[in-house]
Short mmCIF file of C-alpha atoms in Angstrom, two decimals:
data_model
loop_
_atom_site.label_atom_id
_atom_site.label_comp_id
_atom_site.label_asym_id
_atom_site.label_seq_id
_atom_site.Cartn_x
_atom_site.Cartn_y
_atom_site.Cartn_z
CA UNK A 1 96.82 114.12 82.83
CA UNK A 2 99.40 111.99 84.43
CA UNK A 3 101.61 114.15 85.67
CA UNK A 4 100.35 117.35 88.63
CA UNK A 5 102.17 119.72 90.56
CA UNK A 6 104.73 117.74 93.24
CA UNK A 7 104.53 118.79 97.08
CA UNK A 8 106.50 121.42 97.23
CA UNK A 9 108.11 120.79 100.96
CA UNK A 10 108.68 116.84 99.27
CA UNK A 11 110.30 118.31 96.06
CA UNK A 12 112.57 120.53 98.22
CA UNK A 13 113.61 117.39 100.78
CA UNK A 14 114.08 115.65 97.63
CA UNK A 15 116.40 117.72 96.30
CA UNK A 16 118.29 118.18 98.92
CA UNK A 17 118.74 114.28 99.21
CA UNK A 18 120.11 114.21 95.77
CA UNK A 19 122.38 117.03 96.04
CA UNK A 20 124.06 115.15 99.51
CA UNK A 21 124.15 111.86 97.27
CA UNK A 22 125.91 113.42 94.42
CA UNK A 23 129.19 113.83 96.83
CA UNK A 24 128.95 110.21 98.05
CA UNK A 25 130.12 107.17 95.75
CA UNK A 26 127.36 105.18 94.18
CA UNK A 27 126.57 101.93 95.32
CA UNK A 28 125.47 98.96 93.26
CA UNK A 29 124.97 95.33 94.65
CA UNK A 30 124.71 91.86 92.75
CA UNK A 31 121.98 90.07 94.87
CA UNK A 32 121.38 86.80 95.09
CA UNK A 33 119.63 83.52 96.65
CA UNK A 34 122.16 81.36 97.80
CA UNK A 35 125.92 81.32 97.29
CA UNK A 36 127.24 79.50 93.74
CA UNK A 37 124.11 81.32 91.91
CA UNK A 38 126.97 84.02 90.20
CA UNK A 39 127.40 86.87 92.11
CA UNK A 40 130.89 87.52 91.84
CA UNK A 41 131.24 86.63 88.03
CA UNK A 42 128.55 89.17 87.35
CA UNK A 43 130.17 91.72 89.40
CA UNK A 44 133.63 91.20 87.58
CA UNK A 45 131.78 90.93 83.91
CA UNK A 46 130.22 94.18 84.49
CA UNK A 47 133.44 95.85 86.16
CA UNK A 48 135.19 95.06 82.47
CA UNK A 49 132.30 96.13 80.33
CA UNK A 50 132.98 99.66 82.87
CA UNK A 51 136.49 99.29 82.01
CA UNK A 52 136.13 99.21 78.44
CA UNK A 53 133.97 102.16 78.38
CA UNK A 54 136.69 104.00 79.90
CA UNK A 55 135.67 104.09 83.49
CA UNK A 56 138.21 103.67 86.22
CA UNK A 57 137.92 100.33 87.76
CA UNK A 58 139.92 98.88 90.39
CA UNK A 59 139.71 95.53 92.59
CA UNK A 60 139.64 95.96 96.50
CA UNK A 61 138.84 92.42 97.32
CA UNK A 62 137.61 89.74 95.02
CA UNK A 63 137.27 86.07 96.39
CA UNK A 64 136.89 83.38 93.92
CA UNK A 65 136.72 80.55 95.34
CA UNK A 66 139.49 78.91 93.42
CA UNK A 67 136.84 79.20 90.33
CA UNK A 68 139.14 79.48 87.29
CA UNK A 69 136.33 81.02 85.27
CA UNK A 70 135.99 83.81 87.84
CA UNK A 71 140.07 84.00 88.28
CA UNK A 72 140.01 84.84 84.34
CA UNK A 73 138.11 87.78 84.83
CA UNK A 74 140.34 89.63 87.00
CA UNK A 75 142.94 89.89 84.16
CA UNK A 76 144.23 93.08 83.34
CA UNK A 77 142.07 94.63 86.25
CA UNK A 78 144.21 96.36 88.81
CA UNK A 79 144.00 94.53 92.21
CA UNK A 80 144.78 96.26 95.43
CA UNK A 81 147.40 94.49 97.76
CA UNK A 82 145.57 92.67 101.16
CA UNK A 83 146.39 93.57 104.33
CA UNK A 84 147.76 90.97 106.21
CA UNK A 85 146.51 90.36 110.04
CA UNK A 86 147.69 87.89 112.75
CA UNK A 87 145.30 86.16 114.46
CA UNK A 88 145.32 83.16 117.26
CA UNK A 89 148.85 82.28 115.02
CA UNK A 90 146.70 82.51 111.55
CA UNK A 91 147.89 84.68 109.19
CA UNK A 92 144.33 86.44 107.12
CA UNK A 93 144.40 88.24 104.78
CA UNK A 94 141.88 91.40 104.74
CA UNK A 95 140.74 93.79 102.62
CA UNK A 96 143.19 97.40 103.19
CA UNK A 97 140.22 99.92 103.47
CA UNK A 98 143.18 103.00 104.19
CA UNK A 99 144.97 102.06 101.08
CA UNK A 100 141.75 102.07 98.81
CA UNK A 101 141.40 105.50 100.18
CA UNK A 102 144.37 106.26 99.27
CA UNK A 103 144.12 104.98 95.56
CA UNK A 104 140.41 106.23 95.13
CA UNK A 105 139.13 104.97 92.06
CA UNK A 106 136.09 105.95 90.25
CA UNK A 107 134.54 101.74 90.87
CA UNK A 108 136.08 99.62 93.57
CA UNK A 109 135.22 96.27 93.89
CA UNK A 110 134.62 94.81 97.59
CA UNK A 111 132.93 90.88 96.86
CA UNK A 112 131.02 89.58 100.25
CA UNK A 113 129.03 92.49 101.66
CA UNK A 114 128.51 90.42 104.97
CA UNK A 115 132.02 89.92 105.76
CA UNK A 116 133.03 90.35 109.19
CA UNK A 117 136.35 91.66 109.36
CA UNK A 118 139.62 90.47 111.41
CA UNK A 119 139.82 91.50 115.04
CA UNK A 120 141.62 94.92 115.49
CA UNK A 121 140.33 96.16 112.15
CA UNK A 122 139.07 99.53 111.88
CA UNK A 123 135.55 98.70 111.42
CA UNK A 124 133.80 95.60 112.66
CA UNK A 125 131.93 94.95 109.27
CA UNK A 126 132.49 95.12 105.62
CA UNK A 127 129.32 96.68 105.13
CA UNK A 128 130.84 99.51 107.30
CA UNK A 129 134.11 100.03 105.21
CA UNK A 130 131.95 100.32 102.76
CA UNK A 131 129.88 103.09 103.79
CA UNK A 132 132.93 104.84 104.87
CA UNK A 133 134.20 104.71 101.07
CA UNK A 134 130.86 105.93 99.82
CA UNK A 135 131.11 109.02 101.81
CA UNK A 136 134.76 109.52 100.70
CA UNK A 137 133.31 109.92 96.62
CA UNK A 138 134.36 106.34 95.81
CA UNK A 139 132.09 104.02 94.19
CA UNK A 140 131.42 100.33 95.37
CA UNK A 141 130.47 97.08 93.52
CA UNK A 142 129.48 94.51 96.38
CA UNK A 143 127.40 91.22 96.75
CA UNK A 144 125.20 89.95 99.02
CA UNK A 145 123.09 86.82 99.96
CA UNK A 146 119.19 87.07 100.46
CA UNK A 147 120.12 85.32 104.13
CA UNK A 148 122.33 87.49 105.17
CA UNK A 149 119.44 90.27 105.34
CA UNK A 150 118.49 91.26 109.03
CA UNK A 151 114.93 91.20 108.43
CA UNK A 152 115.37 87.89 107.24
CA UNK A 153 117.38 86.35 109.69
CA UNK A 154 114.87 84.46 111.66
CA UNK A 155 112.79 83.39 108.87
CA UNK A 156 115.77 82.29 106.68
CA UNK A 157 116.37 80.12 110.32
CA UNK A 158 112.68 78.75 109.93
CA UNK A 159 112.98 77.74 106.59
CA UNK A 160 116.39 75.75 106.27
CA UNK A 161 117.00 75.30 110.38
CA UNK A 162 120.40 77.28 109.70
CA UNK A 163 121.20 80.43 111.72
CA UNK A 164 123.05 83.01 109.95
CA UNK A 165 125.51 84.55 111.99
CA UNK A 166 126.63 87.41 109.63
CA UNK A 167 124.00 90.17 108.77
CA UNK A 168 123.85 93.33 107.19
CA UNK A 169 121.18 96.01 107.91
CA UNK A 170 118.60 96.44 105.31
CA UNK A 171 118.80 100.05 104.78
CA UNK A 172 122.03 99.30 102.86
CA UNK A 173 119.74 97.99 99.67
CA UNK A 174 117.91 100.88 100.84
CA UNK A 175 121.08 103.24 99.97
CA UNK A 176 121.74 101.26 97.15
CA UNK A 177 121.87 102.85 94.00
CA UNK A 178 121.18 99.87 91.85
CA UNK A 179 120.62 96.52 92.88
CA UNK A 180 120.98 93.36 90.17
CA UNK A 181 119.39 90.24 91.08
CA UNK A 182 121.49 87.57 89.84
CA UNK A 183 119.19 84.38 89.81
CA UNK A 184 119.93 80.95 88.93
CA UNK A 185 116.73 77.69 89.07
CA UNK A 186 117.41 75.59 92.05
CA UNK A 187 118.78 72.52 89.75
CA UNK A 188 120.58 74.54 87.96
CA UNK A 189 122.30 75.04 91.20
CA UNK A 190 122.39 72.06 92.54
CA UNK A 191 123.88 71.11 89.26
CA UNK A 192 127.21 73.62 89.74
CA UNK A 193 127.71 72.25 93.14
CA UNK A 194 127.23 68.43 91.44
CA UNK A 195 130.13 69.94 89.25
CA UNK A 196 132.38 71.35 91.82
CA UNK A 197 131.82 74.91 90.60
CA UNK A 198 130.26 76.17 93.78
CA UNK A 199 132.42 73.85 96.82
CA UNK A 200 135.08 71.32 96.43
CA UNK A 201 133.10 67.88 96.04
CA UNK A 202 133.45 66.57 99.92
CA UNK A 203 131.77 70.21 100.79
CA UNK A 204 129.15 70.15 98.19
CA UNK A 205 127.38 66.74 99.20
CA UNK A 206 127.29 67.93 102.68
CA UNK A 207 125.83 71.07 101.89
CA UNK A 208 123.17 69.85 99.33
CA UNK A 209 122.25 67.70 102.31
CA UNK A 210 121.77 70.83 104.72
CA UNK A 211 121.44 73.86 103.47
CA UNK A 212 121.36 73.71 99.46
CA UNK A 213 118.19 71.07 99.98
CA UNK A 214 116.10 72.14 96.48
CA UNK A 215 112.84 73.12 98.93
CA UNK A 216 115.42 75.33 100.70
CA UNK A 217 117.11 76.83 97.31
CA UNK A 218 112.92 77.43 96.32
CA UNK A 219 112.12 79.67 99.00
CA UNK A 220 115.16 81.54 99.75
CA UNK A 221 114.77 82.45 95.92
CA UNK A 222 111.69 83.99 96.44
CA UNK A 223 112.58 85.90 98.89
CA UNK A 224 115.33 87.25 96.84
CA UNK A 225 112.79 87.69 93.82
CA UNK A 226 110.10 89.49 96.86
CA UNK A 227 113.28 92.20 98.17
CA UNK A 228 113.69 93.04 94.72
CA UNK A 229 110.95 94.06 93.90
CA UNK A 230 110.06 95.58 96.90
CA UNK A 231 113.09 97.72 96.28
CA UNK A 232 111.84 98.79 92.53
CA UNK A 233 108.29 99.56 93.97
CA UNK A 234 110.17 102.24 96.01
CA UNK A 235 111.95 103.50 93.50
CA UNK A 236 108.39 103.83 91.74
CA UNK A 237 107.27 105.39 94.37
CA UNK A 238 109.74 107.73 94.42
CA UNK A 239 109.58 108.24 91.22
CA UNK A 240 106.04 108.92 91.11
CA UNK A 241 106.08 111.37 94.34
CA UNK A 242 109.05 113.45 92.12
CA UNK A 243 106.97 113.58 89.30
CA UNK A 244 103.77 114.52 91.29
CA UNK A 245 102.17 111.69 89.28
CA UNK A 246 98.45 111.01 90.43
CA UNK A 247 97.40 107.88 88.36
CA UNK A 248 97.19 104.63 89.24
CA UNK A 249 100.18 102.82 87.45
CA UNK A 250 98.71 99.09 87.13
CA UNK A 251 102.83 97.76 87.48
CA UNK A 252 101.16 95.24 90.84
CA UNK A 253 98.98 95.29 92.98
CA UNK A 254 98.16 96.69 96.46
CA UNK A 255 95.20 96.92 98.55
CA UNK A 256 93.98 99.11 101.20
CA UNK A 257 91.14 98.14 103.41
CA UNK A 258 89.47 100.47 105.93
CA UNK A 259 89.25 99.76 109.29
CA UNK A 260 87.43 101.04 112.52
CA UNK A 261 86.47 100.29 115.76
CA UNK A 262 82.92 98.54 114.19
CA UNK A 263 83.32 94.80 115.02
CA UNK A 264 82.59 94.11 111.79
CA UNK A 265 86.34 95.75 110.40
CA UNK A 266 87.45 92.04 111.94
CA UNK A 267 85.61 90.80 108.57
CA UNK A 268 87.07 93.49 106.70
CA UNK A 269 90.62 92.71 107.32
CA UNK A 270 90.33 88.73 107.05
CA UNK A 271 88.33 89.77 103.48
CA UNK A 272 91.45 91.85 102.62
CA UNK A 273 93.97 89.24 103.58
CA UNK A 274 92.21 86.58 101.48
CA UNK A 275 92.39 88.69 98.51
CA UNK A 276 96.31 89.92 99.21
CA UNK A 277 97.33 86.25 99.42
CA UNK A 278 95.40 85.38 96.55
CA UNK A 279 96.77 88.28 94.75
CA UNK A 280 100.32 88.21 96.17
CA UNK A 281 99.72 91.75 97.26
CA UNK A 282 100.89 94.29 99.40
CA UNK A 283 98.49 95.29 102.01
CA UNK A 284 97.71 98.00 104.20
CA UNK A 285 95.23 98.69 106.91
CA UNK A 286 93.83 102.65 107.27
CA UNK A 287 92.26 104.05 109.87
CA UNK A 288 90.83 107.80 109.33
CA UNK A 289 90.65 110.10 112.48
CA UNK A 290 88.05 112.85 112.41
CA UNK A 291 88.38 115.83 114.43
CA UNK A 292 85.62 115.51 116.71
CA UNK A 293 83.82 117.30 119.94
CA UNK A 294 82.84 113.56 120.97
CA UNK A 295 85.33 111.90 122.62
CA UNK A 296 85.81 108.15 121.50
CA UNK A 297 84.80 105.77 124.27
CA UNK A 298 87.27 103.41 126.04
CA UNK A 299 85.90 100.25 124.99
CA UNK A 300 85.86 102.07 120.85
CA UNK A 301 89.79 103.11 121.39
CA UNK A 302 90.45 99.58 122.58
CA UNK A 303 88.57 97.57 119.83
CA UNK A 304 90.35 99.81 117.33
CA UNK A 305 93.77 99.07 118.86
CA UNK A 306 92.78 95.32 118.88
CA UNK A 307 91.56 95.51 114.93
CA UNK A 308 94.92 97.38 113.91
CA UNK A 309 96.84 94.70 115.72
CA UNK A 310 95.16 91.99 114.34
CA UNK A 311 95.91 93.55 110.62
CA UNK A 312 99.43 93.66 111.39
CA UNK A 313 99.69 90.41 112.35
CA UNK A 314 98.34 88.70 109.21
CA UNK A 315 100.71 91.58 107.52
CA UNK A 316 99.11 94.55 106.32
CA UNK A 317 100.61 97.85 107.22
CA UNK A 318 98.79 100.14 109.26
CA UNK A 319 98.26 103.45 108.86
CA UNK A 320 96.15 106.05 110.56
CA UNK A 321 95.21 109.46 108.54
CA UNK A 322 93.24 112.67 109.77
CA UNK A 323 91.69 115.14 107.80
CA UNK A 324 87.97 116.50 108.25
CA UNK A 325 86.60 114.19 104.83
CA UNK A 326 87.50 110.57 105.52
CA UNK A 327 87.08 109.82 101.87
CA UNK A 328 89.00 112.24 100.33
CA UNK A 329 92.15 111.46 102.98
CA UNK A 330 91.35 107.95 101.93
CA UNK A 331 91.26 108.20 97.76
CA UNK A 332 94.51 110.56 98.35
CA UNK A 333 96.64 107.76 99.94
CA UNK A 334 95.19 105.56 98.26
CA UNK A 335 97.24 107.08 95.18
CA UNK A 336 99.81 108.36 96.91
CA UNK A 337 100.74 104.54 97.60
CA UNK A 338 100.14 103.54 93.93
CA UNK A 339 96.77 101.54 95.08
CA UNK A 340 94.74 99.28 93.06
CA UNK A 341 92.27 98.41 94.89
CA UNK A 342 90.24 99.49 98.54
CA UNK A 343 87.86 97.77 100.47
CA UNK A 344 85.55 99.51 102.90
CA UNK A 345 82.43 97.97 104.64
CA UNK A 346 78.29 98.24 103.95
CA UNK A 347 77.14 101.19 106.25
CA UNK A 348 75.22 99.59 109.12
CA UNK A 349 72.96 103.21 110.40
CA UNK A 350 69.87 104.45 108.62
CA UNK A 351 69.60 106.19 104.92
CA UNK A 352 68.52 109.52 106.29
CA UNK A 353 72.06 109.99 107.57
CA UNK A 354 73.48 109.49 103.96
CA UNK A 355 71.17 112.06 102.72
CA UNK A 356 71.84 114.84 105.96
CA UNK A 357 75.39 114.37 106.43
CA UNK A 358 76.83 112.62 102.97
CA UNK A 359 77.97 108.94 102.26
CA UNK A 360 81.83 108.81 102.64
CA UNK A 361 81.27 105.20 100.29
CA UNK A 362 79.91 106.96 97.90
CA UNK A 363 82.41 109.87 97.69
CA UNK A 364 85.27 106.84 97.58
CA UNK A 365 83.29 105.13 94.57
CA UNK A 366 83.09 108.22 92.55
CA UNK A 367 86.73 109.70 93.80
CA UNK A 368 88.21 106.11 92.73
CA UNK A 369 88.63 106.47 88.87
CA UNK A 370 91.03 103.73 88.09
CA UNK A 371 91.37 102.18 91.57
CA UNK A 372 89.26 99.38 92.01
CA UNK A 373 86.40 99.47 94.85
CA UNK A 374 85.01 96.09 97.24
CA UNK A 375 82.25 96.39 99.57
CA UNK A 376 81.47 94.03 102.31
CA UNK A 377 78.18 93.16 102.83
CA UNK A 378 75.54 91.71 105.61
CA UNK A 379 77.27 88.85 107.35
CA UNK A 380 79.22 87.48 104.16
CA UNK A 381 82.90 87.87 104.21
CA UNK A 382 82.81 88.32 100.27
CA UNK A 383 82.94 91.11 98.74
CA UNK A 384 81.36 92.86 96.08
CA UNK A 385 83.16 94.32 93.49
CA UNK A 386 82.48 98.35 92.40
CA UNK A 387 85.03 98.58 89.14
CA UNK A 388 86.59 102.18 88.34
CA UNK A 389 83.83 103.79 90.11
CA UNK A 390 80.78 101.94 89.60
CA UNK A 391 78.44 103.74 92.19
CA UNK A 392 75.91 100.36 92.36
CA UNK A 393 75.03 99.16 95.32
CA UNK A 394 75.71 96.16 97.45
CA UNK A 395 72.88 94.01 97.63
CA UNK A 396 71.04 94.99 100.69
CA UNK A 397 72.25 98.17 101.57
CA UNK A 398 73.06 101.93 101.17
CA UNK A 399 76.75 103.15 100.20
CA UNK A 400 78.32 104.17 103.62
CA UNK A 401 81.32 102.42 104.97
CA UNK A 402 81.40 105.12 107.95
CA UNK A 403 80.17 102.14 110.24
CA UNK A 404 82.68 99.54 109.58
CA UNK A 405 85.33 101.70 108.53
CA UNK A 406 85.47 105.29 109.69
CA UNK A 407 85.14 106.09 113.22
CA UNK A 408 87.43 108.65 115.20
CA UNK A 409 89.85 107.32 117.89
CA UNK A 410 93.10 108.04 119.59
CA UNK A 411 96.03 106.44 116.93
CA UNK A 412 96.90 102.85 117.94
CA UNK A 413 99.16 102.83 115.09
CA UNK A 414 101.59 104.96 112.77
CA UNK A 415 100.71 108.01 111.79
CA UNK A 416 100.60 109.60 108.21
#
């Protein structure tokens, strides 16, 4: 069956979540790469297809540029009034959060997520009159750029040597209720700004020198194309977790590799790395903690701590579980987090111990069923592949990964 019993304690949070958001506005953003790629035209296409299903729809702040294609669209759509500030003898003209919460439509349109607003406004940010129109029962249509994304900042600086002063915090496409990547090829791009449909022509050949170089336009797409889908792997999760759904849904991949304070988890992780880049996967490094009498030497806590570190640094998550079998806490995240496939180490200690105290590999191949199994063994950092289960062994060896990747020590990194 595909569908079990959901946590009770998680069902309950859950609902309670849901019952909070259904008195807030919804929020949906248009997401995109790089400004030009259609943002705004998608947002107003999409406010008139709302419009003509009957759905109250009303224009807070739209810019466009001077587009006339984009102009067109805000025909016949009700447009709130700006508010107009003085500032250093410039006149601006801002977007009147009181009198949108005043008119509270059912859809109100705020373009430019990012904004900062004029000195003396209410709220320093946009993003922030936004969120105070979501709690008020009003619901927002915004856009966004990939590089104006916190996380991002500093590696959207790395990649086109351009620092981007205005951010937005990435729990808002967290609170998002629907996010639609609007994405457009790099020459198709470069093409619109060729045309003057992005910047008037003196701008656009400056900025396809700088910012909108095509190598530039390349990555900063995939980083769009990476946050969204990050974002619908949550809402998988979620879904799954609501659902109580156990089986491995093959939608991409992620790995989990288990790690202790055995020297040879170094080989572990690099073997898990390889295979995430190659794979383009999500990874995550798992330490189990056994309740022991023993406590774990100085020199075992530290090597741990070092090995954890070291996984986070080439990008896995880390993750340290406790529980009393390693393999069972290890098969049950392993689904929880929609795994596909887990790599633990060759056991290293003699085959009596399998047979007196139990081989946690083996319990891992058997427990797997549709997740994928690797073992590392000897001094190769290949691994060999166990498929839905298969209990052979590695060349060389006995089924025990307790050596290389279960071993009890003080948590060096979050706990789950």
């Amino acid at each position: 069956m595909n569908e079990g019993r959901p946590d009770p304690d998680q069902l309950l949070q859950r609902v309670r979540e849901v019952e909070e958001r259904k008195r807030e506005g919804q929020l949906k953003i248009f997401f995109g790469a790089a400004p030009g790629v259609g943002k705004t035209y998608a947002m107003l296409e999409a406010a008139r297809q709302k419009k003509r299903e009957g759905v109250e729809i009303v224009v807070g702040l739209v810019e466009t540029h001077g587009r006339k294609e984009t102009e067109a669209l805000l025909e016949k759509l009700e447009v709130l009034p700006r508010r107009n500030v003085e500032y250093r003898g410039a006149l601006l003209k801002e977007f009147d959060l009181d009198n949108a919460l005043l008119r509270k439509p059912a859809v109100l349109l705020v373009d430019e997520l990012a904004h900062t607003n004029a000195p003396g406004s209410r709220h320093k940010k946009r993003w922030q009159d936004i969120y105070e129109l979501l709690g008020a029962g009003i619901s927002v249509y915004s856009t966004v750029n990939v590089q104006h994304l916190e996380s991002l900042n500093d590696v959207v600086a790395q990649i086109t040597g351009v620092s981007v002063r205005e951010t937005v915090p990435d729990f808002l496409l967290d609170r998002a209720d629907e996010i639609e990547l609007i994405d457009l090829p790099p020459d198709d791009l470069l093409q619109r700004m060729k045309e003057g449909k992005v910047y008037m022509p003196e701008q656009a050949a400056a900025a396809i020198e700088n910012f909108f170089r095509k190598g530039n336009l390349i990555a900063l797409r995939e980083l769009a194309l990476r946050r969204t889908a990050d974002r619908v792997d949550d809402q998988m999760q979620d879904y799954r977790q609501d659902k109580g759904i156990k089986a491995i849904w093959p939608a991409g991949e992620r790995i989990l590799v288990c790690v202790g304070h055995n020297p040879r988890s170094i080989r572990l992780i690099h073997a898990a790395r390889r295979l995430a880049a190659g794979l383009r996967a999500d990874w995550v490094a798992v330490h189990v903690e056994a309740p022991s009498r023993v406590r774990s030497s100085e020199r075992d806590i530290k090597q741990l701590g070092d090995h954890m570190r070291l996984a986070e640094s080439l990008g896995a998550e880390t993750v340290v579980l406790s529980g009393q079998r390693m393999s069972e806490e290890v098969i049950t995240y392993a689904r929880s987090r929609n795994v596909s496939r887990i790599i633990v180490g060759k056991p290293t200690h003699a085959r009596w111990k399998d047979k007196l105290f139990g081989s946690p590999l083996d319990e891992i191949v058997r427990g797997s069923g549709d997740i994928d199994v690797y073992v590392i063994s000897g001094d190769s950092a290949e691994p060999h592949f166990h498929a839905n289960g298969d209990a052979r062994r590695a060349p060389g060896g006995n089924a025990n990964g307790h050596g290389a990747c279960f071993l009890s020590a003080p948590r060096p990194a979050q706990r789950r």
